[in-house]
Coordinates of C-alpha atoms in Angstrom, one line a residue:
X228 CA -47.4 226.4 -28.5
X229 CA -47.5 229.7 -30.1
X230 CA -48.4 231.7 -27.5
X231 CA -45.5 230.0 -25.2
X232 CA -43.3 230.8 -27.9
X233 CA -44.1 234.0 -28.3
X234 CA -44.2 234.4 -24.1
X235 CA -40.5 233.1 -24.1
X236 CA -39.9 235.5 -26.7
X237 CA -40.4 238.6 -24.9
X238 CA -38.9 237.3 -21.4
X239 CA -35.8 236.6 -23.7
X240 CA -35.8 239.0 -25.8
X241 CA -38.3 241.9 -25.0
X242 CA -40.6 244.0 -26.8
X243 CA -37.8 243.9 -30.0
X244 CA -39.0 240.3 -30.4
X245 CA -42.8 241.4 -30.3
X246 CA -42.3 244.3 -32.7
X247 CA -40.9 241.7 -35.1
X248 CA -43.8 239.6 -35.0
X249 CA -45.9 242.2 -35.5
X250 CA -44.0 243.3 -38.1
X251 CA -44.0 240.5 -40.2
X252 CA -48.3 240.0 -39.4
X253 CA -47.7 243.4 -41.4
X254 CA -46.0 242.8 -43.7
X255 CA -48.1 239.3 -44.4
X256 CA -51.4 241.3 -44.5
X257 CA -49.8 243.6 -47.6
X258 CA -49.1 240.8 -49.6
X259 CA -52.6 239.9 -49.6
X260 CA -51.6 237.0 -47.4
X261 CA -54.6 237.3 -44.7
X262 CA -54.3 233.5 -42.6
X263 CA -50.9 234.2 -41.9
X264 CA -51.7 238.0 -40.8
X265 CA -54.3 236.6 -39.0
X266 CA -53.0 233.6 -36.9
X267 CA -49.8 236.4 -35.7
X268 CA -52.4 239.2 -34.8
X269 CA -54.3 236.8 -32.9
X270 CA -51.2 235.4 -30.7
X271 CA -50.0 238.7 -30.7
X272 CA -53.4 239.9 -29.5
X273 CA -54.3 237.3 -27.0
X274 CA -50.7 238.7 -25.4
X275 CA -52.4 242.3 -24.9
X276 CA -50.4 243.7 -28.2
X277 CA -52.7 246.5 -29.0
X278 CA -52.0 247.2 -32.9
X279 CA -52.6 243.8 -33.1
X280 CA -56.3 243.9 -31.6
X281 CA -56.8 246.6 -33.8
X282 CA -56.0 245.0 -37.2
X283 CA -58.0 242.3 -35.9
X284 CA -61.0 244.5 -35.6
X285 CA -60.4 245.4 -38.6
X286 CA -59.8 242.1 -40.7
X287 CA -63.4 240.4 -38.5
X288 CA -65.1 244.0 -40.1
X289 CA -64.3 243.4 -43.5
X290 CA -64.2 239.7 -43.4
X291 CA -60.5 239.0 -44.3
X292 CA -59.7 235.2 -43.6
X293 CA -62.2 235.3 -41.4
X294 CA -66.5 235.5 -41.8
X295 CA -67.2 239.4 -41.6
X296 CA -68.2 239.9 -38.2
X297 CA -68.9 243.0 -36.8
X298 CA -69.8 241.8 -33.0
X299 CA -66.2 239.9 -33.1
X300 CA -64.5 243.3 -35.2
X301 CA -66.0 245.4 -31.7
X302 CA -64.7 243.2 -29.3
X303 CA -61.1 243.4 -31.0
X304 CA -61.5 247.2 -31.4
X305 CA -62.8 248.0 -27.8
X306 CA -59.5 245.9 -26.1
X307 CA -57.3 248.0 -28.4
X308 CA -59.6 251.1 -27.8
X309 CA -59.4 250.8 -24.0
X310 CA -55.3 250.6 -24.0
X311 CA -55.6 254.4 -25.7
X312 CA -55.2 253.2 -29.4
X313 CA -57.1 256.3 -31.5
X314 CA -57.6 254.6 -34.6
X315 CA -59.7 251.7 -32.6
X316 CA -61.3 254.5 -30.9
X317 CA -62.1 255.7 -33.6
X318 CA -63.4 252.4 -35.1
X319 CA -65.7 251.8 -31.7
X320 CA -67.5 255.4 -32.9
X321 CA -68.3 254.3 -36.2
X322 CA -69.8 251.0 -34.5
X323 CA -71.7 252.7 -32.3
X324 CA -72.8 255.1 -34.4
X325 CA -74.3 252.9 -37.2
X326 CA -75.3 249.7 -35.0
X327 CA -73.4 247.5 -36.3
X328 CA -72.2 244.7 -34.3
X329 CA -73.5 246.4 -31.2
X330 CA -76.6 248.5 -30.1
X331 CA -76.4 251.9 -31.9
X332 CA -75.6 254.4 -29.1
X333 CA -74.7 257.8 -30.4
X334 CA -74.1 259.2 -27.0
X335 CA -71.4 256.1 -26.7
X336 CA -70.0 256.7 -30.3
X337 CA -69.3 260.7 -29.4
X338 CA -67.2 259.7 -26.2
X339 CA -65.0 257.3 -28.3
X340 CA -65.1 260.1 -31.4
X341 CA -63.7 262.6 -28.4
X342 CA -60.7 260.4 -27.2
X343 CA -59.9 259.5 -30.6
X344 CA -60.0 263.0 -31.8
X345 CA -57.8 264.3 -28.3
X346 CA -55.0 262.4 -29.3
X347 CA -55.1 264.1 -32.8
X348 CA -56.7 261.5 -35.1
X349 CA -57.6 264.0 -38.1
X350 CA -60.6 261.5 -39.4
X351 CA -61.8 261.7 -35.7
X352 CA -61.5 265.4 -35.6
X353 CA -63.8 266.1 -38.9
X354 CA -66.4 263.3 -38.1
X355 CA -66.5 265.4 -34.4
X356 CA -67.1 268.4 -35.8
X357 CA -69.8 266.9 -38.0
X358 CA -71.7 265.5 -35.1
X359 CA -71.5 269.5 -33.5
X360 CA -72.5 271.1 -36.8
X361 CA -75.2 268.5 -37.1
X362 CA -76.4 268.2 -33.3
X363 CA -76.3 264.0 -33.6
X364 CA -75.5 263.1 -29.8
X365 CA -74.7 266.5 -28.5
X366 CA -76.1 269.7 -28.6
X367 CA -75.6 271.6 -32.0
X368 CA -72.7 273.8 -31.7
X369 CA -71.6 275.6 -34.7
X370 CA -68.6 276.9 -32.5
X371 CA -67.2 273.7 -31.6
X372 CA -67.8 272.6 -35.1
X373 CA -65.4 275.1 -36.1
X374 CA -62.8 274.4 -33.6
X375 CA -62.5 270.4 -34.5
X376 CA -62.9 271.2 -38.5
X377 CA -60.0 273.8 -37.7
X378 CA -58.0 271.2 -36.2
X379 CA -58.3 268.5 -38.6
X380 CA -57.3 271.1 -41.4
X381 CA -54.9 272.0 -39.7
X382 CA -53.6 268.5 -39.8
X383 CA -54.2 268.6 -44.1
X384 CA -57.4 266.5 -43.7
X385 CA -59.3 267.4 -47.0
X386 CA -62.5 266.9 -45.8
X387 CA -62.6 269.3 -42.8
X388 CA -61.0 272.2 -45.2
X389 CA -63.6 271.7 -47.0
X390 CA -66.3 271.9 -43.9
X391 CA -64.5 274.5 -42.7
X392 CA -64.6 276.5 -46.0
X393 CA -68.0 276.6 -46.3
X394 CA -68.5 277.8 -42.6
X395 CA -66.1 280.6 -44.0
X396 CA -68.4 281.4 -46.6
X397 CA -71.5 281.1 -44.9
X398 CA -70.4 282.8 -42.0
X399 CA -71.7 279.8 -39.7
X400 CA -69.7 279.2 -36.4
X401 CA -67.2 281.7 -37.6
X402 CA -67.1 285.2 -39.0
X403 CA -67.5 285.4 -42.3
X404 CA -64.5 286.0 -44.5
X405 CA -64.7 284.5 -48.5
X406 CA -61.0 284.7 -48.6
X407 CA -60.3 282.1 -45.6
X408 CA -62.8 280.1 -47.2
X409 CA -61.0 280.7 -50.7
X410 CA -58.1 279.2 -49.1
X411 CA -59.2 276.1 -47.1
X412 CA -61.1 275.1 -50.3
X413 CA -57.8 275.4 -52.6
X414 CA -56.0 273.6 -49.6
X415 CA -58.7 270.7 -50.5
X416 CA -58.7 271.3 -53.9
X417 CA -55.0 270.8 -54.3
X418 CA -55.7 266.7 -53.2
X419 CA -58.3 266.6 -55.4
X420 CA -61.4 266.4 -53.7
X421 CA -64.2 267.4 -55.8
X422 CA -66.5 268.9 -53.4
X423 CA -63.9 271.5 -52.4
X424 CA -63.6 272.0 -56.6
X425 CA -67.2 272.5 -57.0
X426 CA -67.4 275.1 -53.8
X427 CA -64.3 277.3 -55.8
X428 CA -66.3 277.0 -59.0
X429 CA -69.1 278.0 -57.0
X430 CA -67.6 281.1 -55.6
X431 CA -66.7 282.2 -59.2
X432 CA -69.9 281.3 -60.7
X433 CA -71.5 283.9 -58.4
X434 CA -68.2 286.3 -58.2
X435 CA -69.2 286.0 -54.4
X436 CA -65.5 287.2 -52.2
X437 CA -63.8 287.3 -55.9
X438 CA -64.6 288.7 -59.4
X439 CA -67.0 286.8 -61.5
X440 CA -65.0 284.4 -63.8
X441 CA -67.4 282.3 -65.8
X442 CA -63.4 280.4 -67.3
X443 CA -62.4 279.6 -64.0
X444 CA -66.5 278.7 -62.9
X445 CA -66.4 276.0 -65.9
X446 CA -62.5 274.8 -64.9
X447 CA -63.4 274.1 -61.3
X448 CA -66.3 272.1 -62.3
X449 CA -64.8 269.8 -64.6
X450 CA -62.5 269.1 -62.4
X451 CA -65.4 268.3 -59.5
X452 CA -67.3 266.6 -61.9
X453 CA -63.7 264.6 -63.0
X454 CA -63.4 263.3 -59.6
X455 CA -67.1 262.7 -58.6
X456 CA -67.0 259.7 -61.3
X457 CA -65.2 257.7 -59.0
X458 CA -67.1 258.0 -55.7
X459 CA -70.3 259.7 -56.7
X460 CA -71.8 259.2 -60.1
X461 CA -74.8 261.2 -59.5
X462 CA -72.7 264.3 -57.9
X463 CA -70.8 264.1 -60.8
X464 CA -73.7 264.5 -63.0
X465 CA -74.8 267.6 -60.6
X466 CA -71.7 269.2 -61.5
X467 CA -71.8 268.9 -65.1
X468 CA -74.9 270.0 -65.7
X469 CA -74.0 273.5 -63.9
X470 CA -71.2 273.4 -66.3
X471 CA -73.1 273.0 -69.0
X472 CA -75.6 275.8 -67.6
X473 CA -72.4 277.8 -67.6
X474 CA -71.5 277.0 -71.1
X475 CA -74.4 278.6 -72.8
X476 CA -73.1 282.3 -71.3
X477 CA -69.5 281.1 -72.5
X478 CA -67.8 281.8 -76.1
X479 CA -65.9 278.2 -77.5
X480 CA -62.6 279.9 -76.9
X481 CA -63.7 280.5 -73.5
X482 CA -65.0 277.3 -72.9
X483 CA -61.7 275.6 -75.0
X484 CA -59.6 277.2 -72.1
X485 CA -61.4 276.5 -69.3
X486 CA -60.9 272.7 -70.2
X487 CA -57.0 273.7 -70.6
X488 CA -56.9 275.1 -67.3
X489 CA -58.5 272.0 -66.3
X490 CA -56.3 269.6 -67.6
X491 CA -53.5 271.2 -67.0
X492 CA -53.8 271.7 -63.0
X493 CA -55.9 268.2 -62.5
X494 CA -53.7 267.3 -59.2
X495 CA -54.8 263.9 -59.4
X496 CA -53.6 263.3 -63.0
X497 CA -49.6 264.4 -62.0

């Protein structure tokens, strides 16, 4: 009966009428209310409604009113995926590429990783790039690293500022140049992601493309190591022991401000 209804809908009423049952499958899954979500994105789905395949996907792979299943979550993903939605696309990839719910086929995941990441998905750019810089499924290409890093930063995507920083530094892919990678780390830095933090106290630490700062050094770390606690207890550890390496070449005053700066420009704690 649903599905006639929602047939009669769109002869009556058009896509309007679909869009308004998808919106309110949205709205349901905010509110934490996952059977209702879940019985409009199937209706919606079984009509060929392709956001609605999606979230399916996505509700079977984290088991949300449903028994996680991630066979069932590549099914969903793959009819969304084939109708040119990026984020299933981009979901098939990460299916393929870690066997779950399917046989683990990186050749597979980088074809999916490429349409996704043609139509500008920024998560599919970086993980791209990663798969050139690494040479998983594809020949390494430190080039073509560079170019799909470039375009997910371009897009703000943390992650791939970072990447692309440290090809900047290192002079892999790219030519070297400290102060591009200066920059795309700061970019990263400004969102707060600690990797990008440790790379700036790094730079500092060594005075490598700017002059030696052991203040700044000790800043940039404690802010790494501030936002490593929440993802990565062990990285965060990593950090502060170079901060405390730091701290022994460091006068209290010097070491009282660095923990000012800290404070004071944590992005994360505005």
């Amino acid at each position: 009966m649903r599905l006639i209804a929602l047939f009669l809908a769109a002869m009556l009423f058009g896509a309007p009428a679909l869009a308004s049952e998808y919106d309110s499958a949205l709205g349901a899954y905010k509110r934490g209310d996952y059977n209702t979500a879940l019985r409009i994105y199937l209706a919606l789905a079984a009509e060929g409604q392709a956001l609605a395949q999606y979230n399916l996907g996505v509700m079977y792979a984290r088991g949300e009113a449903v028994t996680q299943n991630f066979a069932e979550a590549f099914k969903w993903y793959e009819k969304a995926a084939n109708q040119g939605n990026a984020e299933a696309q981009f979901s098939l990839a990460i299916l393929l590429s870690t066997g779950r719910g399917v046989a683990k086929d990186e050749a597979k995941a980088v074809t999916w990783l490429r349409k996704a990441a043609d139509q500008g998905d920024p998560g599919a750019q970086n993980s791209l790039a990663i798969v050139y810089d690494t040479g998983r499924g594809v020949p390494q290409d430190p080039g073509e690293a560079a170019k799909w890093f470039r375009q997910a930063a371009n897009l703000g995507f943390a992650a791939a500022q970072n990447r692309l920083g440290a090809m900047y530094e290192k002079g892999r892919g790219v030519k070297q140049d400290y102060a591009e990678a200066m920059r795309l780390y700061r970019s990263a830095a400004a969102k707060g992601f600690p990797e990008a933090e440790e790379n700036i106290g790094g730079l500092y630490s060594t005075g490598e493309g700017v002059k030696k700062d052991l203040v700044q050094a000790y800043r940039w770390y404690q802010l790494a190591s501030r936002h490593y606690l929440a993802i990565d207890v062990k990285a965060a550890r990593q950090v502060e022991k170079k901060s405390e390496t730091l701290a022994r070449a460091m006068t209290k005053d010097q070491i009282a401000e660095a923990n000012r700066l800290a404070r004071q420009s944590d992005p994360l704690a505005r």
